Amino acid sequence: MQLEQLEDRCLKYLGATANPMVPINALLEHCRRDAAFAELSEKQLLDFLRPHPLVQVVDAPDMPGEFQPDLLSVAGIDAGPRIILKTRIPGAHEMMQIMDQHLQNLIEVLTVALAKAGNSMEENRAADLRAALDRAQSLRERLQAWRD
C-alpha cells in the first residue's frame, strides 16, 4: 500500500469537509475512488489512522438500551467511528453547539421514524424508539441547562 499517497488523500479530504467529524464510511469511500485504494478495507484504514499524529479517531461509545447501533441505523444514523483532524477539534463552546445540533437532529429523525412506523412496527421496536426519543430530549434539556 502506498502510505504517503493514502495519507495525503485522507488529510486533504479531512481538511476540506464542511463537518470536521467525518464518518469512517465517507472517508473510506473517498479513498476507494482512487484505483490504488479500491480494495482498502475499513479495518486497514482505521489501523492506519489510529496511530497517526495528525488525526483523532473517535469511536462511538457503548450505549446500552435504546441507543444500540442497529436501532440507530434503522433511523438513518451512522454510529460508526468518526475521524477528525486534530487541528479541527472544536473548543468547548463550539462543541456544546455541535452536541446540541446533533441531539436536535437525532430528535427529529426519531420523531419521523416513530411517526412513519405507525402500527406497522412491532410494539417493542416502537417502545424502543419512544424510549430513545425521550432519552435524547432529556439529554438535550440537560445540555442546555448545563450550558446556560
PDB file of C-alpha atoms in Angstrom:
ATOM      1  CA  MET A   1       0.000   0.000   0.000  1.00  0.00           C
ATOM      2  CA  GLN A   2       1.227   3.497  -0.829  1.00  0.00           C
ATOM      3  CA  LEU A   3       1.019   5.049   2.630  1.00  0.00           C
ATOM      4  CA  GLU A   4       2.139   8.553   1.659  1.00  0.00           C
ATOM      5  CA  GLN A   5      -0.496   8.731  -1.064  1.00  0.00           C
ATOM      6  CA  LEU A   6      -3.158   7.417   1.350  1.00  0.00           C
ATOM      7  CA  GLU A   7      -2.091   9.925   3.995  1.00  0.00           C
ATOM      8  CA  ASP A   8      -2.246  12.806   1.523  1.00  0.00           C
ATOM      9  CA  ARG A   9      -5.676  11.747   0.277  1.00  0.00           C
ATOM     10  CA  CYS A  10      -7.069  11.431   3.821  1.00  0.00           C
ATOM     11  CA  LEU A  11      -5.598  14.683   5.155  1.00  0.00           C
ATOM     12  CA  LYS A  12      -6.820  16.737   2.194  1.00  0.00           C
ATOM     13  CA  TYR A  13     -10.331  15.313   2.499  1.00  0.00           C
ATOM     14  CA  LEU A  14     -10.461  15.782   6.274  1.00  0.00           C
ATOM     15  CA  GLY A  15      -9.309  19.374   5.888  1.00  0.00           C
ATOM     16  CA  ALA A  16     -11.860  20.222   3.208  1.00  0.00           C
ATOM     17  CA  THR A  17     -15.104  18.811   4.616  1.00  0.00           C
ATOM     18  CA  ALA A  18     -17.762  21.151   5.978  1.00  0.00           C
ATOM     19  CA  ASN A  19     -18.233  18.960   9.053  1.00  0.00           C
ATOM     20  CA  PRO A  20     -14.879  18.258  10.714  1.00  0.00           C
ATOM     21  CA  MET A  21     -16.152  14.936  12.140  1.00  0.00           C
ATOM     22  CA  VAL A  22     -16.072  12.616   9.132  1.00  0.00           C
ATOM     23  CA  PRO A  23     -17.721   9.178   9.306  1.00  0.00           C
ATOM     24  CA  ILE A  24     -15.227   6.424   8.518  1.00  0.00           C
ATOM     25  CA  ASN A  25     -17.514   5.187   5.713  1.00  0.00           C
ATOM     26  CA  ALA A  26     -17.348   8.571   3.961  1.00  0.00           C
ATOM     27  CA  LEU A  27     -13.557   8.707   4.205  1.00  0.00           C
ATOM     28  CA  LEU A  28     -13.251   5.101   3.045  1.00  0.00           C
ATOM     29  CA  GLU A  29     -15.495   5.792   0.053  1.00  0.00           C
ATOM     30  CA  HIS A  30     -13.368   8.827  -0.822  1.00  0.00           C
ATOM     31  CA  CYS A  31     -10.168   6.784  -0.624  1.00  0.00           C
ATOM     32  CA  ARG A  32     -11.610   3.974  -2.754  1.00  0.00           C
ATOM     33  CA  ARG A  33     -12.251   6.408  -5.608  1.00  0.00           C
ATOM     34  CA  ASP A  34      -8.516   6.161  -6.246  1.00  0.00           C
ATOM     35  CA  ALA A  35      -7.794   2.883  -8.038  1.00  0.00           C
ATOM     36  CA  ALA A  36      -4.750   2.334  -5.800  1.00  0.00           C
ATOM     37  CA  PHE A  37      -7.097   2.040  -2.801  1.00  0.00           C
ATOM     38  CA  ALA A  38     -10.099   0.349  -4.415  1.00  0.00           C
ATOM     39  CA  GLU A  39      -9.654  -2.712  -2.189  1.00  0.00           C
ATOM     40  CA  LEU A  40      -8.922  -0.790   1.024  1.00  0.00           C
ATOM     41  CA  SER A  41     -10.926  -2.160   3.951  1.00  0.00           C
ATOM     42  CA  GLU A  42     -12.355  -0.199   6.858  1.00  0.00           C
ATOM     43  CA  LYS A  43     -10.067  -2.112   9.223  1.00  0.00           C
ATOM     44  CA  GLN A  44      -6.968  -1.247   7.172  1.00  0.00           C
ATOM     45  CA  LEU A  45      -7.927   2.421   7.093  1.00  0.00           C
ATOM     46  CA  LEU A  46      -8.608   2.524  10.826  1.00  0.00           C
ATOM     47  CA  ASP A  47      -5.350   0.682  11.563  1.00  0.00           C
ATOM     48  CA  PHE A  48      -3.531   3.335   9.523  1.00  0.00           C
ATOM     49  CA  LEU A  49      -5.341   6.308  11.102  1.00  0.00           C
ATOM     50  CA  ARG A  50      -5.399   5.345  14.804  1.00  0.00           C
ATOM     51  CA  PRO A  51      -1.671   5.938  15.431  1.00  0.00           C
ATOM     52  CA  HIS A  52      -1.459   8.903  13.033  1.00  0.00           C
ATOM     53  CA  PRO A  53      -0.253  12.049  14.851  1.00  0.00           C
ATOM     54  CA  LEU A  54      -2.467  14.482  12.905  1.00  0.00           C
ATOM     55  CA  VAL A  55      -5.847  12.781  13.262  1.00  0.00           C
ATOM     56  CA  GLN A  56      -8.093  11.542  16.030  1.00  0.00           C
ATOM     57  CA  VAL A  57     -10.330   8.517  15.630  1.00  0.00           C
ATOM     58  CA  VAL A  58     -13.498   8.919  17.685  1.00  0.00           C
ATOM     59  CA  ASP A  59     -15.301   5.654  18.340  1.00  0.00           C
ATOM     60  CA  ALA A  60     -18.961   5.614  19.254  1.00  0.00           C
ATOM     61  CA  PRO A  61     -19.395   4.912  22.949  1.00  0.00           C
ATOM     62  CA  ASP A  62     -21.062   1.729  24.098  1.00  0.00           C
ATOM     63  CA  MET A  63     -24.648   2.800  24.511  1.00  0.00           C
ATOM     64  CA  PRO A  64     -26.882   0.421  26.433  1.00  0.00           C
ATOM     65  CA  GLY A  65     -30.566   0.068  25.815  1.00  0.00           C
ATOM     66  CA  GLU A  66     -32.283   2.193  23.241  1.00  0.00           C
ATOM     67  CA  PHE A  67     -29.188   3.613  21.514  1.00  0.00           C
ATOM     68  CA  GLN A  68     -27.966   0.335  20.018  1.00  0.00           C
ATOM     69  CA  PRO A  69     -26.276   0.686  16.593  1.00  0.00           C
ATOM     70  CA  ASP A  70     -28.923  -1.414  14.805  1.00  0.00           C
ATOM     71  CA  LEU A  71     -31.727   0.828  16.073  1.00  0.00           C
ATOM     72  CA  LEU A  72     -29.780   3.940  15.129  1.00  0.00           C
ATOM     73  CA  SER A  73     -29.093   2.589  11.634  1.00  0.00           C
ATOM     74  CA  VAL A  74     -32.824   1.913  11.168  1.00  0.00           C
ATOM     75  CA  ALA A  75     -33.337   5.597  11.998  1.00  0.00           C
ATOM     76  CA  GLY A  76     -30.692   6.591   9.418  1.00  0.00           C
ATOM     77  CA  ILE A  77     -27.923   7.395  11.888  1.00  0.00           C
ATOM     78  CA  ASP A  78     -24.409   6.055  11.318  1.00  0.00           C
ATOM     79  CA  ALA A  79     -22.967   5.148  14.729  1.00  0.00           C
ATOM     80  CA  GLY A  80     -19.574   4.088  13.354  1.00  0.00           C
ATOM     81  CA  PRO A  81     -16.211   5.699  14.073  1.00  0.00           C
ATOM     82  CA  ARG A  82     -15.566   9.281  13.051  1.00  0.00           C
ATOM     83  CA  ILE A  83     -12.266  10.859  12.033  1.00  0.00           C
ATOM     84  CA  ILE A  84     -11.192  14.451  12.711  1.00  0.00           C
ATOM     85  CA  LEU A  85      -8.017  16.402  12.081  1.00  0.00           C
ATOM     86  CA  LYS A  86      -6.580  17.372  15.456  1.00  0.00           C
ATOM     87  CA  THR A  87      -6.316  20.971  14.247  1.00  0.00           C
ATOM     88  CA  ARG A  88     -10.088  20.996  13.660  1.00  0.00           C
ATOM     89  CA  ILE A  89     -11.139  19.737  17.106  1.00  0.00           C
ATOM     90  CA  PRO A  90     -13.579  22.376  18.356  1.00  0.00           C
ATOM     91  CA  GLY A  91     -13.302  24.319  21.585  1.00  0.00           C
ATOM     92  CA  ALA A  92     -15.706  23.816  24.492  1.00  0.00           C
ATOM     93  CA  HIS A  93     -18.311  26.377  23.362  1.00  0.00           C
ATOM     94  CA  GLU A  94     -18.344  25.147  19.779  1.00  0.00           C
ATOM     95  CA  MET A  95     -18.520  21.556  20.995  1.00  0.00           C
ATOM     96  CA  MET A  96     -21.604  22.357  23.067  1.00  0.00           C
ATOM     97  CA  GLN A  97     -23.258  23.864  19.979  1.00  0.00           C
ATOM     98  CA  ILE A  98     -22.347  20.810  17.903  1.00  0.00           C
ATOM     99  CA  MET A  99     -23.688  18.431  20.562  1.00  0.00           C
ATOM    100  CA  ASP A 100     -26.922  20.422  20.769  1.00  0.00           C
ATOM    101  CA  GLN A 101     -27.329  20.324  16.996  1.00  0.00           C
ATOM    102  CA  HIS A 102     -26.651  16.574  16.861  1.00  0.00           C
ATOM    103  CA  LEU A 103     -29.194  15.934  19.608  1.00  0.00           C
ATOM    104  CA  GLN A 104     -31.740  18.083  17.769  1.00  0.00           C
ATOM    105  CA  ASN A 105     -31.083  16.103  14.564  1.00  0.00           C
ATOM    106  CA  LEU A 106     -31.448  12.834  16.487  1.00  0.00           C
ATOM    107  CA  ILE A 107     -34.747  14.001  17.988  1.00  0.00           C
ATOM    108  CA  GLU A 108     -36.053  14.945  14.542  1.00  0.00           C
ATOM    109  CA  VAL A 109     -35.007  11.627  12.987  1.00  0.00           C
ATOM    110  CA  LEU A 110     -36.508   9.597  15.836  1.00  0.00           C
ATOM    111  CA  THR A 111     -39.734  11.607  15.683  1.00  0.00           C
ATOM    112  CA  VAL A 112     -40.074  10.978  11.942  1.00  0.00           C
ATOM    113  CA  ALA A 113     -39.187   7.289  12.353  1.00  0.00           C
ATOM    114  CA  LEU A 114     -41.784   6.874  15.074  1.00  0.00           C
ATOM    115  CA  ALA A 115     -44.438   8.688  13.022  1.00  0.00           C
ATOM    116  CA  LYS A 116     -43.691   6.604   9.925  1.00  0.00           C
ATOM    117  CA  ALA A 117     -43.674   3.391  11.919  1.00  0.00           C
ATOM    118  CA  GLY A 118     -47.261   3.788  12.994  1.00  0.00           C
ATOM    119  CA  ASN A 119     -48.963   0.484  13.534  1.00  0.00           C
ATOM    120  CA  SER A 120     -46.706  -1.412  11.142  1.00  0.00           C
ATOM    121  CA  MET A 121     -43.872  -1.672  13.658  1.00  0.00           C
ATOM    122  CA  GLU A 122     -43.613  -4.284  16.352  1.00  0.00           C
ATOM    123  CA  GLU A 123     -44.663  -2.813  19.685  1.00  0.00           C
ATOM    124  CA  ASN A 124     -41.281  -3.468  21.320  1.00  0.00           C
ATOM    125  CA  ARG A 125     -39.449  -1.635  18.479  1.00  0.00           C
ATOM    126  CA  ALA A 126     -41.879   1.286  18.764  1.00  0.00           C
ATOM    127  CA  ALA A 127     -41.280   1.309  22.523  1.00  0.00           C
ATOM    128  CA  ASP A 128     -37.517   1.348  21.860  1.00  0.00           C
ATOM    129  CA  LEU A 129     -37.950   4.335  19.540  1.00  0.00           C
ATOM    130  CA  ARG A 130     -40.105   6.168  22.094  1.00  0.00           C
ATOM    131  CA  ALA A 131     -37.523   5.473  24.836  1.00  0.00           C
ATOM    132  CA  ALA A 132     -34.710   6.698  22.589  1.00  0.00           C
ATOM    133  CA  LEU A 133     -36.673   9.841  21.785  1.00  0.00           C
ATOM    134  CA  ASP A 134     -37.374  10.505  25.482  1.00  0.00           C
ATOM    135  CA  ARG A 135     -33.720   9.991  26.352  1.00  0.00           C
ATOM    136  CA  ALA A 136     -32.497  12.264  23.545  1.00  0.00           C
ATOM    137  CA  GLN A 137     -34.913  15.005  24.651  1.00  0.00           C
ATOM    138  CA  SER A 138     -33.776  14.619  28.252  1.00  0.00           C
ATOM    139  CA  LEU A 139     -30.107  14.788  27.247  1.00  0.00           C
ATOM    140  CA  ARG A 140     -30.738  17.922  25.193  1.00  0.00           C
ATOM    141  CA  GLU A 141     -32.537  19.594  28.101  1.00  0.00           C
ATOM    142  CA  ARG A 142     -29.674  18.725  30.471  1.00  0.00           C
ATOM    143  CA  LEU A 143     -27.118  20.005  27.972  1.00  0.00           C
ATOM    144  CA  GLN A 144     -28.970  23.278  27.580  1.00  0.00           C
ATOM    145  CA  ALA A 145     -29.330  23.688  31.363  1.00  0.00           C
ATOM    146  CA  TRP A 146     -25.629  22.978  31.859  1.00  0.00           C
ATOM    147  CA  ARG A 147     -24.647  25.402  29.075  1.00  0.00           C
ATOM    148  CA  ASP A 148     -26.805  28.245  30.444  1.00  0.00           C
TER     149      ASP A 148
END
